[in-house]
PDB file of C-alpha atoms in Angstrom:
ATOM      1  CA  MET A   4     -25.794   6.537   9.075  1.00 55.00           C
ATOM      2  CA  GLY A   5     -29.269   7.006  10.417  1.00 77.00           C
ATOM      3  CA  GLU A   6     -30.995   8.961  13.574  1.00 95.00           C
ATOM      4  CA  TYR A   7     -29.731   9.712  16.759  1.00 97.00           C
ATOM      5  CA  GLN A   8     -31.930   8.856  19.739  1.00 97.00           C
ATOM      6  CA  ILE A   9     -32.393  11.521  22.401  1.00 98.00           C
ATOM      7  CA  VAL A  10     -32.370  10.561  25.907  1.00 98.00           C
ATOM      8  CA  TRP A  11     -33.125  12.881  28.947  1.00 98.00           C
ATOM      9  CA  ARG A  12     -31.416  12.370  31.786  1.00 97.00           C
ATOM     10  CA  SER A  13     -33.553  12.278  34.933  1.00 96.00           C
ATOM     11  CA  LYS A  14     -32.411  15.139  36.520  1.00 95.00           C
ATOM     12  CA  ALA A  15     -32.380  17.278  33.042  1.00 96.00           C
ATOM     13  CA  ARG A  16     -36.025  16.309  32.383  1.00 97.00           C
ATOM     14  CA  ARG A  17     -36.795  17.482  35.612  1.00 96.00           C
ATOM     15  CA  GLN A  18     -35.324  20.916  35.330  1.00 94.00           C
ATOM     16  CA  TYR A  19     -37.007  21.409  32.069  1.00 95.00           C
ATOM     17  CA  ILE A  20     -40.425  20.844  33.383  1.00 96.00           C
ATOM     18  CA  GLN A  21     -39.662  23.290  36.142  1.00 94.00           C
ATOM     19  CA  GLN A  22     -38.033  25.883  33.556  1.00 92.00           C
ATOM     20  CA  LEU A  23     -41.815  25.029  31.905  1.00 94.00           C
ATOM     21  CA  ILE A  24     -44.014  25.906  34.937  1.00 95.00           C
ATOM     22  CA  TYR A  25     -41.740  28.994  35.516  1.00 91.00           C
ATOM     23  CA  ALA A  26     -41.972  29.923  32.701  1.00 92.00           C
ATOM     24  CA  GLN A  27     -46.197  29.876  32.604  1.00 95.00           C
ATOM     25  CA  GLN A  28     -46.266  31.558  35.826  1.00 96.00           C
ATOM     26  CA  GLU A  29     -44.059  34.378  35.401  1.00 93.00           C
ATOM     27  CA  PHE A  30     -44.664  34.875  31.429  1.00 93.00           C
ATOM     28  CA  GLY A  31     -47.242  33.461  29.987  1.00 95.00           C
ATOM     29  CA  SER A  32     -48.439  30.494  27.564  1.00 95.00           C
ATOM     30  CA  LYS A  33     -46.792  32.545  24.428  1.00 95.00           C
ATOM     31  CA  THR A  34     -42.689  32.208  26.436  1.00 93.00           C
ATOM     32  CA  PHE A  35     -44.230  28.673  27.599  1.00 94.00           C
ATOM     33  CA  TYR A  36     -44.401  27.448  24.080  1.00 95.00           C
ATOM     34  CA  ARG A  37     -41.661  28.982  22.540  1.00 94.00           C
ATOM     35  CA  TRP A  38     -39.312  27.040  25.380  1.00 94.00           C
ATOM     36  CA  ILE A  39     -41.221  23.741  24.361  1.00 96.00           C
ATOM     37  CA  GLU A  40     -40.873  24.623  20.214  1.00 96.00           C
ATOM     38  CA  SER A  41     -36.856  25.394  20.541  1.00 95.00           C
ATOM     39  CA  VAL A  42     -36.638  22.255  22.743  1.00 96.00           C
ATOM     40  CA  LYS A  43     -38.415  20.325  19.958  1.00 97.00           C
ATOM     41  CA  ASP A  44     -36.542  21.976  17.305  1.00 96.00           C
ATOM     42  CA  MET A  45     -32.783  20.772  19.384  1.00 97.00           C
ATOM     43  CA  GLU A  46     -34.148  17.690  19.466  1.00 97.00           C
ATOM     44  CA  ASP A  47     -34.834  17.333  15.802  1.00 96.00           C
ATOM     45  CA  ARG A  48     -31.558  18.748  14.889  1.00 96.00           C
ATOM     46  CA  LEU A  49     -29.636  16.742  17.303  1.00 97.00           C
ATOM     47  CA  ARG A  50     -31.260  13.544  15.910  1.00 96.00           C
ATOM     48  CA  GLU A  51     -29.443  14.263  12.725  1.00 96.00           C
ATOM     49  CA  ASN A  52     -26.371  16.190  13.778  1.00 95.00           C
ATOM     50  CA  PRO A  53     -25.001  15.705  17.424  1.00 96.00           C
ATOM     51  CA  ARG A  54     -22.073  17.910  16.405  1.00 96.00           C
ATOM     52  CA  SER A  55     -23.993  20.980  15.696  1.00 94.00           C
ATOM     53  CA  TYR A  56     -24.021  22.528  18.354  1.00 97.00           C
ATOM     54  CA  THR A  57     -20.943  24.387  20.245  1.00 96.00           C
ATOM     55  CA  ARG A  58     -18.277  22.835  22.770  1.00 96.00           C
ATOM     56  CA  VAL A  59     -18.998  23.879  26.194  1.00 94.00           C
ATOM     57  CA  LEU A  60     -15.526  25.794  26.863  1.00 90.00           C
ATOM     58  CA  GLU A  61     -16.423  25.534  31.007  1.00 90.00           C
ATOM     59  CA  LEU A  62     -16.361  21.390  30.662  1.00 92.00           C
ATOM     60  CA  ILE A  63     -13.193  21.739  27.939  1.00 90.00           C
ATOM     61  CA  ASP A  64     -11.424  19.473  29.854  1.00 88.00           C
ATOM     62  CA  GLU A  65     -13.387  16.779  31.176  1.00 90.00           C
ATOM     63  CA  PRO A  66     -12.993  13.640  29.962  1.00 90.00           C
ATOM     64  CA  ARG A  67     -15.981  13.456  27.993  1.00 92.00           C
ATOM     65  CA  GLU A  68     -16.664  16.000  24.740  1.00 95.00           C
ATOM     66  CA  TYR A  69     -19.832  18.424  26.322  1.00 96.00           C
ATOM     67  CA  ARG A  70     -21.829  20.333  23.338  1.00 97.00           C
ATOM     68  CA  GLY A  71     -24.772  22.953  24.159  1.00 96.00           C
ATOM     69  CA  HIS A  72     -27.588  25.126  22.602  1.00 96.00           C
ATOM     70  CA  ILE A  73     -29.106  28.103  24.067  1.00 94.00           C
ATOM     71  CA  VAL A  74     -32.704  28.556  25.089  1.00 92.00           C
ATOM     72  CA  MET A  75     -34.351  31.419  26.223  1.00 86.00           C
ATOM     73  CA  LYS A  76     -31.412  33.384  25.888  1.00 87.00           C
ATOM     74  CA  ASN A  77     -30.018  32.466  29.483  1.00 89.00           C
ATOM     75  CA  PHE A  78     -30.490  28.594  29.574  1.00 93.00           C
ATOM     76  CA  LYS A  79     -28.098  26.126  28.005  1.00 95.00           C
ATOM     77  CA  ILE A  80     -29.071  22.559  27.373  1.00 97.00           C
ATOM     78  CA  ILE A  81     -25.858  20.412  28.065  1.00 97.00           C
ATOM     79  CA  TYR A  82     -25.613  17.204  25.802  1.00 98.00           C
ATOM     80  CA  SER A  83     -23.018  14.687  25.511  1.00 97.00           C
ATOM     81  CA  PHE A  84     -23.154  11.911  22.318  1.00 97.00           C
ATOM     82  CA  ASP A  85     -22.572   8.564  21.565  1.00 96.00           C
ATOM     83  CA  GLU A  86     -21.529   8.089  17.965  1.00 93.00           C
ATOM     84  CA  ARG A  87     -21.322   4.131  17.847  1.00 94.00           C
ATOM     85  CA  ARG A  88     -24.475   3.388  19.680  1.00 95.00           C
ATOM     86  CA  HIS A  89     -26.206   6.320  17.803  1.00 96.00           C
ATOM     87  CA  LEU A  90     -27.675   8.275  21.597  1.00 97.00           C
ATOM     88  CA  VAL A  91     -27.695  11.752  22.564  1.00 98.00           C
ATOM     89  CA  LYS A  92     -27.752  12.391  26.237  1.00 98.00           C
ATOM     90  CA  ILE A  93     -29.442  15.354  27.615  1.00 98.00           C
ATOM     91  CA  VAL A  94     -27.614  15.575  30.848  1.00 96.00           C
ATOM     92  CA  THR A  95     -28.776  19.182  32.457  1.00 95.00           C
ATOM     93  CA  ILE A  96     -29.891  22.683  31.925  1.00 94.00           C
ATOM     94  CA  TRP A  97     -27.573  25.063  32.881  1.00 92.00           C
ATOM     95  CA  ASP A  98     -28.617  28.865  33.852  1.00 89.00           C
ATOM     96  CA  MET A  99     -25.856  30.874  32.412  1.00 88.00           C
ATOM     97  CA  ARG A 100     -26.312  33.820  34.871  1.00 87.00           C
ATOM     98  CA  MET A 101     -25.228  31.267  37.264  1.00 84.00           C
ATOM     99  CA  ASN A 102     -21.525  31.294  38.568  1.00 78.00           C
ATOM    100  CA  PRO A 103     -19.826  28.718  35.301  1.00 78.00           C
ATOM    101  CA  VAL A 104     -17.888  26.853  38.177  1.00 75.00           C
ATOM    102  CA  LYS A 105     -21.058  25.020  39.259  1.00 77.00           C
ATOM    103  CA  LEU A 106     -21.352  23.552  36.255  1.00 79.00           C
ATOM    104  CA  ASP A 107     -19.075  20.746  36.892  1.00 73.00           C
ATOM    105  CA  GLN A 108     -20.768  20.105  39.331  1.00 73.00           C
ATOM    106  CA  MET A 109     -24.127  19.956  37.806  1.00 78.00           C
ATOM    107  CA  ILE A 110     -22.831  17.209  35.065  1.00 79.00           C
ATOM    108  CA  LYS A 111     -22.224  14.862  37.765  1.00 71.00           C
TER     109      LYS A 111
END
């Protein structure tokens, strides 16, 4: 079957960097590095099996299947994948304290 390639949407990459900066400034290096390790572990797992995380129920009616992984208790990294092309696309990082209705707008 082979490994999947991980591609970050530019908006998601910016969100990730912003969260890293915030974590460093507000909580220090330990939290900063925990964020990085958690995302690295997620990417490693997705390369092997993109179905390993659960579907995002708030996006169940979308034509594309979205799945997500919770990072640092309050954030969910949302992704989709293409089995034919062996591609995982990180779409957005959702702060789960936000209104779930906004999530639909964030993936577009």
